[in-house]
mmCIF file of N, CA and C in Angstrom:
data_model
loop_
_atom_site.group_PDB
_atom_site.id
_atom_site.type_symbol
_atom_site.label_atom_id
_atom_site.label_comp_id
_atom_site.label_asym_id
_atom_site.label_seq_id
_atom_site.Cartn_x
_atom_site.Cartn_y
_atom_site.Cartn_z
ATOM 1 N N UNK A 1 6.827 74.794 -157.321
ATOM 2 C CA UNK A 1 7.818 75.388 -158.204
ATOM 3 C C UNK A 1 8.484 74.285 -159.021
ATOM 4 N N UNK A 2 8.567 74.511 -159.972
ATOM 5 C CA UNK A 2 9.389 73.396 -161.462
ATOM 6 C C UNK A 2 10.622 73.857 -160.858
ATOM 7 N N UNK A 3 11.606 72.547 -160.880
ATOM 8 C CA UNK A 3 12.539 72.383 -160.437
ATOM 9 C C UNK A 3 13.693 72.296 -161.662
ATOM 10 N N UNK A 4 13.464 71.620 -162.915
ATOM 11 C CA UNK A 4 13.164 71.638 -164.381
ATOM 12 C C UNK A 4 13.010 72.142 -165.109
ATOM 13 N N UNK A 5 13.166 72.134 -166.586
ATOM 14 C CA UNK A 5 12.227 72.660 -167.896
ATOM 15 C C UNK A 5 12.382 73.921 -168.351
ATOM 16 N N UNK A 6 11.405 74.144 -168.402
ATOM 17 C CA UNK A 6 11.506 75.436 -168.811
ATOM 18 C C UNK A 6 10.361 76.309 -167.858
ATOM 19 N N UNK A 7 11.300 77.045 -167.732
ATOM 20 C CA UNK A 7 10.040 78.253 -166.428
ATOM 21 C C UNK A 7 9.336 79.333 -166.907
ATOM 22 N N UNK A 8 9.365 79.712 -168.640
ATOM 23 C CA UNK A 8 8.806 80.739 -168.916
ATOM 24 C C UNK A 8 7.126 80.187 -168.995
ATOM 25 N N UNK A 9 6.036 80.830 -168.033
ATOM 26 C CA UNK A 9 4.879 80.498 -168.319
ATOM 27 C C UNK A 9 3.868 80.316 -169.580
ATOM 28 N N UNK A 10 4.467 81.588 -170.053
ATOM 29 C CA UNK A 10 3.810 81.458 -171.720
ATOM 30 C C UNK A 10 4.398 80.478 -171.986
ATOM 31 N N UNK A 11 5.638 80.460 -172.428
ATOM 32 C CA UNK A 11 5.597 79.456 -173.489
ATOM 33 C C UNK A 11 5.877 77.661 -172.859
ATOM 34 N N UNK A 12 5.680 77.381 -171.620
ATOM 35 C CA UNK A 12 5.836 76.268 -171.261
ATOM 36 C C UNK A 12 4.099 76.021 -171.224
ATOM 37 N N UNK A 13 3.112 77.064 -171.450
ATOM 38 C CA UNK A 13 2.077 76.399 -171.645
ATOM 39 C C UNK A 13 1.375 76.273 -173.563
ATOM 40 N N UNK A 14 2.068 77.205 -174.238
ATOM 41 C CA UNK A 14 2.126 77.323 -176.134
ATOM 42 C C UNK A 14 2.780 75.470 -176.289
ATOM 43 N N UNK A 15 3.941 75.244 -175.137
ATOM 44 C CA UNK A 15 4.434 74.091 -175.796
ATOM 45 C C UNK A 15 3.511 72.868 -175.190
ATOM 46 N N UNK A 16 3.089 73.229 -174.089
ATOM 47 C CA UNK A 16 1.934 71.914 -173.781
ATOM 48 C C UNK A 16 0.892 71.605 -174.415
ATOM 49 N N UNK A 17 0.189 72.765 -175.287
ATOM 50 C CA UNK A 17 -0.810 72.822 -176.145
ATOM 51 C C UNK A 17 -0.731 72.711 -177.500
ATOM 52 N N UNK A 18 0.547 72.235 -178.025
ATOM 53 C CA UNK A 18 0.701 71.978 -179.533
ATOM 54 C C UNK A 18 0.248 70.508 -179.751
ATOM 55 N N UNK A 19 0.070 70.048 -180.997
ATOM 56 C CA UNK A 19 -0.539 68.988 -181.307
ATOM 57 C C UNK A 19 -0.037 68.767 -182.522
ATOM 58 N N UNK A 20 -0.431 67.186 -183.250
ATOM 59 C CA UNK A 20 0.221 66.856 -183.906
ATOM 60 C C UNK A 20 0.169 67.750 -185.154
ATOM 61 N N UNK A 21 1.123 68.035 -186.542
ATOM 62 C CA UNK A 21 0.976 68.608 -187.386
ATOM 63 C C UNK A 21 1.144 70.435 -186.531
ATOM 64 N N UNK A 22 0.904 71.165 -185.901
ATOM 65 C CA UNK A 22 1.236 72.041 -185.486
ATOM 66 C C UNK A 22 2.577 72.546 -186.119
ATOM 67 N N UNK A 23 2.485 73.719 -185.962
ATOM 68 C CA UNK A 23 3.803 74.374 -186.810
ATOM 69 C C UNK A 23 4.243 76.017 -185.264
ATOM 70 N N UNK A 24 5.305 75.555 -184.753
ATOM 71 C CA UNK A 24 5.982 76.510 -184.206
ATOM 72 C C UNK A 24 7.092 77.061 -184.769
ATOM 73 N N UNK A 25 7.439 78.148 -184.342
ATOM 74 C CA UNK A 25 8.683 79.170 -185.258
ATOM 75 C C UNK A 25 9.413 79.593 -184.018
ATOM 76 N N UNK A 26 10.591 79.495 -184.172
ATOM 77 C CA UNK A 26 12.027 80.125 -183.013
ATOM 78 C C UNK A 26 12.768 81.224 -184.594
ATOM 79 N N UNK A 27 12.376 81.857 -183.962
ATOM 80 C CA UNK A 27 13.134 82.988 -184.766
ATOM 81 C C UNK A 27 14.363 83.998 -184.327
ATOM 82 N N UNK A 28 14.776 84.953 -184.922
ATOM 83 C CA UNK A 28 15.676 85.723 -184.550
ATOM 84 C C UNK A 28 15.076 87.330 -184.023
ATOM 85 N N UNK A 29 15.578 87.876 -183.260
ATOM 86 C CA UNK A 29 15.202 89.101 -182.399
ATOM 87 C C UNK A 29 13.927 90.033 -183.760
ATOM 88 N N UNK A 30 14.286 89.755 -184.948
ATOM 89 C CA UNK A 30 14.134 91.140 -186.059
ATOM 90 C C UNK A 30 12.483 90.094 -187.079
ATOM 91 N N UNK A 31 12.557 88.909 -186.440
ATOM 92 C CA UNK A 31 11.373 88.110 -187.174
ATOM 93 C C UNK A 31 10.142 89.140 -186.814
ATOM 94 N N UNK A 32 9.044 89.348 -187.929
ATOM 95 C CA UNK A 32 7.838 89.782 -187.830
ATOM 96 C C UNK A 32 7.235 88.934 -187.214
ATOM 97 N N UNK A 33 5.838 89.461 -187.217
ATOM 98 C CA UNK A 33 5.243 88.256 -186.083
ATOM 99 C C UNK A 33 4.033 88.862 -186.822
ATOM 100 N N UNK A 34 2.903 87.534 -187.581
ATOM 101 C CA UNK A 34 1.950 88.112 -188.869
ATOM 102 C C UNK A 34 0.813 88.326 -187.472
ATOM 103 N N UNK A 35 -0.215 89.411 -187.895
ATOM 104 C CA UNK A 35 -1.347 89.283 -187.126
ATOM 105 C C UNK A 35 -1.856 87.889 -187.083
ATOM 106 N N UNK A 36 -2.770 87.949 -185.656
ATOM 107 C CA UNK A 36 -3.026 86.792 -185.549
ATOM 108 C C UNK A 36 -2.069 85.522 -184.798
ATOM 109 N N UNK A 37 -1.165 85.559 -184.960
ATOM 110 C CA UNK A 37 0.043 84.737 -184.283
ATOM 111 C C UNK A 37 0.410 84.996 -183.060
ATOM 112 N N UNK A 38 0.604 84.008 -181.987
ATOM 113 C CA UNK A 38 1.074 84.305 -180.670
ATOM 114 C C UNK A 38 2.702 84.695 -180.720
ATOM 115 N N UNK A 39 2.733 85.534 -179.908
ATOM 116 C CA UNK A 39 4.406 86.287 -179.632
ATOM 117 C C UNK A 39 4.808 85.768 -178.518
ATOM 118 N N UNK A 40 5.828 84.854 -178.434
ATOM 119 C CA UNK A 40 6.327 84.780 -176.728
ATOM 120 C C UNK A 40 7.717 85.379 -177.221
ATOM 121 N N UNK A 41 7.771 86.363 -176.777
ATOM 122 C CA UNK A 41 9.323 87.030 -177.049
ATOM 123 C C UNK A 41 10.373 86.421 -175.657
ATOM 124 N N UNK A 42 11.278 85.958 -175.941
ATOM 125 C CA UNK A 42 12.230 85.643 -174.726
ATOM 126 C C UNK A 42 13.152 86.925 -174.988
ATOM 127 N N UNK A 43 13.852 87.408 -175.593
ATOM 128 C CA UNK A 43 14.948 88.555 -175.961
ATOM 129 C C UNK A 43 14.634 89.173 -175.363
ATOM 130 N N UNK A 44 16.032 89.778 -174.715
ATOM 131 C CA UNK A 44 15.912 91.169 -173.432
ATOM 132 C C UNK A 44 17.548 91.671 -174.031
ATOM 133 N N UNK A 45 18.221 91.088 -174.438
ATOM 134 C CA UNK A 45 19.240 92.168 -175.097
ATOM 135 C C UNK A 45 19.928 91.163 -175.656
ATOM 136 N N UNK A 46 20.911 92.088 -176.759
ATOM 137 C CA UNK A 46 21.514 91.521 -178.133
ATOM 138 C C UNK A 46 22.172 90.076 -177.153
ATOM 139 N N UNK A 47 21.593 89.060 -177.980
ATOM 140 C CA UNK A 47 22.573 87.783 -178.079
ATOM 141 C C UNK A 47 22.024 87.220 -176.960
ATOM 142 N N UNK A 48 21.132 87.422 -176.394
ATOM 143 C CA UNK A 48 20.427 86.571 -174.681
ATOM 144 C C UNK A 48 18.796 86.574 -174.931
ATOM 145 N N UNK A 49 18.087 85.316 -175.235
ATOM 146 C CA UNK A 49 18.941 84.039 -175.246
ATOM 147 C C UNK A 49 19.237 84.084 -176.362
ATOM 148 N N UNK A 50 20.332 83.029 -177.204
ATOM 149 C CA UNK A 50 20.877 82.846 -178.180
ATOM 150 C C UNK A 50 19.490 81.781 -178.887
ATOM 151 N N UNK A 51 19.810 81.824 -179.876
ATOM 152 C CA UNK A 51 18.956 81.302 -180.991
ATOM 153 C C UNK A 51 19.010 79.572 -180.981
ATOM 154 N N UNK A 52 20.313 79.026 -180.749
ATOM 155 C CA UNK A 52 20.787 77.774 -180.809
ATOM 156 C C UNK A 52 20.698 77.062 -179.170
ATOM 157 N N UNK A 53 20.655 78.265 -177.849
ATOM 158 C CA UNK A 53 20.091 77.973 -176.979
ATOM 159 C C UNK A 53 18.289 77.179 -176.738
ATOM 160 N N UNK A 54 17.563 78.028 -177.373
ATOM 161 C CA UNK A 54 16.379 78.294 -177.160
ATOM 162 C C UNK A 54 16.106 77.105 -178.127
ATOM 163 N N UNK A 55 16.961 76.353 -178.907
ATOM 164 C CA UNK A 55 15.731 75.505 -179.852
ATOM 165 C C UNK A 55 16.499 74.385 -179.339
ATOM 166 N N UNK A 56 18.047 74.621 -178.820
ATOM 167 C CA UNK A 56 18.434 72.966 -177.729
ATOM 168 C C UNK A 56 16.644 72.595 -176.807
ATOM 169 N N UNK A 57 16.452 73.864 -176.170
ATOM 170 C CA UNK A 57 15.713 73.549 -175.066
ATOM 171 C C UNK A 57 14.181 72.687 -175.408
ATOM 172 N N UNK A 58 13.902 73.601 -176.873
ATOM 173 C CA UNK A 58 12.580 73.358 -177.139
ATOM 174 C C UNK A 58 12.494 71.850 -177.867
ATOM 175 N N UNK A 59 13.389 71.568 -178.368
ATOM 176 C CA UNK A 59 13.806 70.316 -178.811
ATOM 177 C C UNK A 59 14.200 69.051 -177.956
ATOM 178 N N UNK A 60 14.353 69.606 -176.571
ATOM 179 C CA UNK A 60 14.561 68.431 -175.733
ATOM 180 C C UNK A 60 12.819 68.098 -175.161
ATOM 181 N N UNK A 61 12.080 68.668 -175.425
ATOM 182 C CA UNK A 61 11.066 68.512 -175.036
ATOM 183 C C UNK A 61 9.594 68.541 -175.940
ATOM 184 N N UNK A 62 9.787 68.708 -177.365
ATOM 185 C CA UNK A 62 8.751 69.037 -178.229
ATOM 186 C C UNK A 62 9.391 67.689 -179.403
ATOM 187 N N UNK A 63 7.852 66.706 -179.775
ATOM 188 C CA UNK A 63 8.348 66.003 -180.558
ATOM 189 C C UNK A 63 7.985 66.550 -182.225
ATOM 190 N N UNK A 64 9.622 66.966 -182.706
ATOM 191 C CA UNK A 64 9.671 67.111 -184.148
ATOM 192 C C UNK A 64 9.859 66.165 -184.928
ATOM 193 N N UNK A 65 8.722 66.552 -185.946
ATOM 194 C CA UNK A 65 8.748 65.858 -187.371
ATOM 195 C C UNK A 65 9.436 65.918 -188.779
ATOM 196 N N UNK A 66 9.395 67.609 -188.713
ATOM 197 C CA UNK A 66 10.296 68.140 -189.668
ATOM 198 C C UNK A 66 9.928 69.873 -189.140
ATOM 199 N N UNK A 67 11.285 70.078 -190.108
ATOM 200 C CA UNK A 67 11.924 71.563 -189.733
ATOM 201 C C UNK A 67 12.099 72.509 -191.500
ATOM 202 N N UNK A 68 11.873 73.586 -191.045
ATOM 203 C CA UNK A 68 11.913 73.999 -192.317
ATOM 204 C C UNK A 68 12.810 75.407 -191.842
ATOM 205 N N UNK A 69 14.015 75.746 -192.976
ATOM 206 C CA UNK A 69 14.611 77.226 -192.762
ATOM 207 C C UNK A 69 15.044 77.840 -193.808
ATOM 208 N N UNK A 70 14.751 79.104 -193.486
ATOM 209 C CA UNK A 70 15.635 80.297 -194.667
ATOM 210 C C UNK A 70 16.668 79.114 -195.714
ATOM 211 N N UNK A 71 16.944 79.017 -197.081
ATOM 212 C CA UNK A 71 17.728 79.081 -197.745
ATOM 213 C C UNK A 71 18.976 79.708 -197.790
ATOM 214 N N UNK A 72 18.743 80.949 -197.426
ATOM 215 C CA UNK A 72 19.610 82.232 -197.231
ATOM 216 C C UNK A 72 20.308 81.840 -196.040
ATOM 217 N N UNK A 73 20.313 80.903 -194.980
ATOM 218 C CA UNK A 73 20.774 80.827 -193.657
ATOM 219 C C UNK A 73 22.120 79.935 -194.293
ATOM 220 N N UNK A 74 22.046 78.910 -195.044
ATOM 221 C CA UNK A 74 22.830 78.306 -196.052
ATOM 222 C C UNK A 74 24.145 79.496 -195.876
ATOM 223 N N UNK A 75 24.137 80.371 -196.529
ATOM 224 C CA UNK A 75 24.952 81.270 -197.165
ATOM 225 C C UNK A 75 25.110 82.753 -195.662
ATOM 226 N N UNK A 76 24.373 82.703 -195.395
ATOM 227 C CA UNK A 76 24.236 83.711 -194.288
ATOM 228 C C UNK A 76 25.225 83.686 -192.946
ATOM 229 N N UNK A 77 24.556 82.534 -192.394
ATOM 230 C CA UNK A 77 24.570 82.195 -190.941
ATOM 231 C C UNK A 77 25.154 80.092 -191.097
ATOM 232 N N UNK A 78 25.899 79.718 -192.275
ATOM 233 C CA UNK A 78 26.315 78.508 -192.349
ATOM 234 C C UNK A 78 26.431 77.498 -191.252
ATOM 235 N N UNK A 79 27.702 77.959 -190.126
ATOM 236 C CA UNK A 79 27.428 77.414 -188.915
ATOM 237 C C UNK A 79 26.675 77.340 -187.904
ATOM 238 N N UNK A 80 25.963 78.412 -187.845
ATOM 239 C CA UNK A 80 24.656 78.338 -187.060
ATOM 240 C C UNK A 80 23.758 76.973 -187.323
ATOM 241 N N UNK A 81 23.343 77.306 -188.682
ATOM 242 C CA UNK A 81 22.340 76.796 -189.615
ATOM 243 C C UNK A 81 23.012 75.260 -189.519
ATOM 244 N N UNK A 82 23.818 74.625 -189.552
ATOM 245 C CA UNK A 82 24.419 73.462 -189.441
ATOM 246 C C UNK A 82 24.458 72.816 -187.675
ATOM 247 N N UNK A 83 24.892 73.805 -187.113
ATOM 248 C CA UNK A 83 24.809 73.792 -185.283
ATOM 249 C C UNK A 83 23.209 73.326 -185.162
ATOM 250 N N UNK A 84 22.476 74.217 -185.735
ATOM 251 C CA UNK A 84 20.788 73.564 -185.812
ATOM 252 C C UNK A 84 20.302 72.241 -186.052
ATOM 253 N N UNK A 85 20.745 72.443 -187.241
ATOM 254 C CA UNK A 85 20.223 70.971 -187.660
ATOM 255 C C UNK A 85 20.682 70.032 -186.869
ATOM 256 N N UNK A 86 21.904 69.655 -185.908
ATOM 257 C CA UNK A 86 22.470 69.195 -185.242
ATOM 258 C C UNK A 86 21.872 68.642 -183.431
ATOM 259 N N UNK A 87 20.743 69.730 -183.795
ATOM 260 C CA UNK A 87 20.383 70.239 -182.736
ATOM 261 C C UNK A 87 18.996 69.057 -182.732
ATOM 262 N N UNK A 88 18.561 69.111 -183.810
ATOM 263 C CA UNK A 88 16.583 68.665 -184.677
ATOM 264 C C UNK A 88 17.018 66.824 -184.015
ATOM 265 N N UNK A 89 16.064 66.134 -184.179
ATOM 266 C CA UNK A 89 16.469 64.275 -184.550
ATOM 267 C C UNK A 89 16.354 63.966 -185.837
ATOM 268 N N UNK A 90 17.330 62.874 -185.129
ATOM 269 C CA UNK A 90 18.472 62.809 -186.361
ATOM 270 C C UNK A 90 17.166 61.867 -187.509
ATOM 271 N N UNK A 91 17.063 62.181 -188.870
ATOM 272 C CA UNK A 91 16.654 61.487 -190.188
ATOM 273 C C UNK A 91 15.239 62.325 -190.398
ATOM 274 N N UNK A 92 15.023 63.822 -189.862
ATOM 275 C CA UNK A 92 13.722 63.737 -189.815
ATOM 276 C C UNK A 92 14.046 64.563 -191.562
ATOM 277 N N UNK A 93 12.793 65.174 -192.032
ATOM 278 C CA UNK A 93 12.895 65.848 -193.600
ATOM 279 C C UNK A 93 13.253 67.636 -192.673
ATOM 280 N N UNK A 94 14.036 67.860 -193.502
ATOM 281 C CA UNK A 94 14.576 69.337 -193.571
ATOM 282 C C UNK A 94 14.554 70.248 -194.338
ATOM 283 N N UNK A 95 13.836 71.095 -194.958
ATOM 284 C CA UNK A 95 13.400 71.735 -196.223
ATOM 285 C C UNK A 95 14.037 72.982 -195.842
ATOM 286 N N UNK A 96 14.738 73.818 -197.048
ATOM 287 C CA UNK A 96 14.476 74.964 -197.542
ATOM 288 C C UNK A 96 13.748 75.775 -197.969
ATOM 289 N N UNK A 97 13.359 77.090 -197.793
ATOM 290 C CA UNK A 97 12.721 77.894 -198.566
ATOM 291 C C UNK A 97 13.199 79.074 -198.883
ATOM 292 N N UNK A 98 12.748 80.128 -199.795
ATOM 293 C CA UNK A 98 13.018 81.663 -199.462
ATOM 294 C C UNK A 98 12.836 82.244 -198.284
ATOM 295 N N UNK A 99 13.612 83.241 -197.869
ATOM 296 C CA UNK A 99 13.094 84.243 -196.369
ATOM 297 C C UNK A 99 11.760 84.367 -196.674
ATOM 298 N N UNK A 100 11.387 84.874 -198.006
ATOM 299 C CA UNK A 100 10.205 85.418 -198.375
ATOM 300 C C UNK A 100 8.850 84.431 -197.818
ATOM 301 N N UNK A 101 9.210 83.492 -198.221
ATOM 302 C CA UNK A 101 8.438 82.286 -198.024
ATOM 303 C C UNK A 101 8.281 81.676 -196.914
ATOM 304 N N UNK A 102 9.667 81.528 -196.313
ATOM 305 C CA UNK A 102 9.615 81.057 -194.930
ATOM 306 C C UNK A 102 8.429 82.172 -193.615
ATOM 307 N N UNK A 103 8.344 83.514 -193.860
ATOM 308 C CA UNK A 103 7.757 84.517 -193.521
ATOM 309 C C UNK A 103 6.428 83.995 -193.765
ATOM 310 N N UNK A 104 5.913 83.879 -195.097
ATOM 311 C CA UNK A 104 4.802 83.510 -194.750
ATOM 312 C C UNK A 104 4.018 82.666 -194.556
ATOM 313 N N UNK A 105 4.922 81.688 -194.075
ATOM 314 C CA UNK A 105 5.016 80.287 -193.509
ATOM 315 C C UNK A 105 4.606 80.211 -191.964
ATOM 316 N N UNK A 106 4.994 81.530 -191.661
ATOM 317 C CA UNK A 106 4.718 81.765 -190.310
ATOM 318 C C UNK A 106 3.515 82.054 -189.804
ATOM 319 N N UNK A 107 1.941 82.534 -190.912
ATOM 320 C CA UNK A 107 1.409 83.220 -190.770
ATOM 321 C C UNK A 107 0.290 81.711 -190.447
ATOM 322 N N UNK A 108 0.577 80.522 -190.236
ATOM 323 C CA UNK A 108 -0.035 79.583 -189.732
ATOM 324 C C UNK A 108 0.360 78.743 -188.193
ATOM 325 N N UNK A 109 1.367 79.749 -187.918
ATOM 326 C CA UNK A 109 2.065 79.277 -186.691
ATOM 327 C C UNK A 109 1.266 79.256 -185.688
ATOM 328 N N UNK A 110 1.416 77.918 -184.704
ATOM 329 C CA UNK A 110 0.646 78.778 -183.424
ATOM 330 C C UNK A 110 1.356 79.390 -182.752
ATOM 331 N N UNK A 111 2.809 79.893 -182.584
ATOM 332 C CA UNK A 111 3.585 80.426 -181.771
ATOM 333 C C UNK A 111 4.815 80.667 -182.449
ATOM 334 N N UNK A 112 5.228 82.014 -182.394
ATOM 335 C CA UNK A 112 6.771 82.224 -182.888
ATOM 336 C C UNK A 112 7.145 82.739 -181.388
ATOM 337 N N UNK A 113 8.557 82.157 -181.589
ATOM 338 C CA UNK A 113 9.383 82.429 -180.172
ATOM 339 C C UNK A 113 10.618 83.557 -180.704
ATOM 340 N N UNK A 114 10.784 84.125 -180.118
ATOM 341 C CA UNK A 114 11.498 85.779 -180.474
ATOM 342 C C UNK A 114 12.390 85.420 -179.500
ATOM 343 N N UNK A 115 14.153 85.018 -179.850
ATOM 344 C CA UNK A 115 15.079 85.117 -179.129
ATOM 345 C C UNK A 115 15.508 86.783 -179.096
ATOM 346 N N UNK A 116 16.801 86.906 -178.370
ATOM 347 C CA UNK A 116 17.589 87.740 -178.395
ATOM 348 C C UNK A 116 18.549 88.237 -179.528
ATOM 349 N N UNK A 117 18.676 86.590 -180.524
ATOM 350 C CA UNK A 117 19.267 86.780 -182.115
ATOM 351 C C UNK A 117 19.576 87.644 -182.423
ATOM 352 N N UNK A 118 20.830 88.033 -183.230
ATOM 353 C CA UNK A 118 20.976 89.309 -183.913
ATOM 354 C C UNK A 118 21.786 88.529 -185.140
ATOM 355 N N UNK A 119 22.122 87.725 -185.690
ATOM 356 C CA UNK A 119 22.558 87.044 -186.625
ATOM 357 C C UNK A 119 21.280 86.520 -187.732
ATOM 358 N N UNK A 120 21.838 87.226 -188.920
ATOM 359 C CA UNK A 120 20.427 86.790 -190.073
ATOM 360 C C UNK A 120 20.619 85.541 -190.061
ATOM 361 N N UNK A 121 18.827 85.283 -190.794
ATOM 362 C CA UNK A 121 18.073 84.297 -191.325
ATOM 363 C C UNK A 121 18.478 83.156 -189.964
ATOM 364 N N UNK A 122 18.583 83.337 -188.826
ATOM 365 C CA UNK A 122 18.156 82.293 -187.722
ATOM 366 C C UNK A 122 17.095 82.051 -187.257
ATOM 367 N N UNK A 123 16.004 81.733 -188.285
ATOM 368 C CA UNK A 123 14.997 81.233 -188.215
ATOM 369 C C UNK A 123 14.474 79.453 -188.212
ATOM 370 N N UNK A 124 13.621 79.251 -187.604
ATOM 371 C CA UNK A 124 12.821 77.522 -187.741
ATOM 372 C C UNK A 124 11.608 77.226 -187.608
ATOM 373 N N UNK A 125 10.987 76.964 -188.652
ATOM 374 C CA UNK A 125 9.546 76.003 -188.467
ATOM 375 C C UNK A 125 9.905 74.997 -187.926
ATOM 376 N N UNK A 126 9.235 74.617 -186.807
ATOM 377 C CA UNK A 126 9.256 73.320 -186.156
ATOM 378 C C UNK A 126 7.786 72.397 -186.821
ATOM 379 N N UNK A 127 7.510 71.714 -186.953
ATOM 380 C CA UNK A 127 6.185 70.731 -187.397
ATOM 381 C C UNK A 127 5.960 70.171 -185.877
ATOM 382 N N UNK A 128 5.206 69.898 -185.261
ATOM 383 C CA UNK A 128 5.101 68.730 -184.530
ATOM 384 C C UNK A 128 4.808 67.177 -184.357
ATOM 385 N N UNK A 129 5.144 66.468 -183.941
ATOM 386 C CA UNK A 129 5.143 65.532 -184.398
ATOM 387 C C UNK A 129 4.115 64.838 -183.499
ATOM 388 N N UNK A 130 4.220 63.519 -183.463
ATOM 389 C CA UNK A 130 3.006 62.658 -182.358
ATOM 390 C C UNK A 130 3.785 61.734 -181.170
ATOM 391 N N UNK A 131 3.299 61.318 -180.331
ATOM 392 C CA UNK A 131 4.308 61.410 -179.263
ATOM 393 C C UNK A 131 4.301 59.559 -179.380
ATOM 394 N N UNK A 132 3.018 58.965 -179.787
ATOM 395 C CA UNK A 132 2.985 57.922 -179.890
ATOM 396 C C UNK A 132 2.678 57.069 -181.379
#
């Protein structure tokens, strides 16, 4: 038994199997999920887990390169969206896009993670990065 980490099986094995350049998504409860894309949904009711929970975790353990989010989160969800970035290491590139765009940004993901979220545009492309 992991004493540690993270205990959800899916996705403690989606995060062992990413590689460099890889693109993961932590989204909010209401994110589509394009055919083709793996679903690890964590959400079991409004606000559990939280959005800013779930990417502390994935971030203590997944090396990011760059992050990409909603534009709209800017104006939407400000402190969230700032709590995030807060969240990423520190100097990496941080891009904007449209929702529109960011959506189908997703449709190369190997994994979107489906919090409990109920607050718009709390969405993230993660990139992966290389460990060495």
């Amino acid at each position: 038994m992991l004493k540690t980490g993270i205990f959800h099986p899916q996705l403690s094995r989606v995060l062992a199997e990413l590689r460099h350049m890889d693109t993961l998504v932590i989204g909010d409860a209401g994110l589509p999920i394009p055919k083709g894309v793996e679903r690890v949904d964590l959400g079991w009711k409004e606000g559990s887990p939280h959005y800013l929970e779930v990417l502390e975790a994935i971030a203590d353990c997944m090396v990011i390169e760059a992050a990409t989010f909603a534009s709209e989160a800017k104006e939407v969800s400000p402190d969230i969206n700032n709590k995030a970035i807060a969240l990423l290491p520190e100097g990496i590139p941080i891009d904007y896009v449209p929702h529109v765009e960011l959506k189908k940004m997703t449709e190369n993901a190997k994994a979107i993670i489906l919090t409990g979220e109920f607050t718009g545009y709390t969405n993230v492309i993660l990139r992966c990065g290389c460990a060495y």
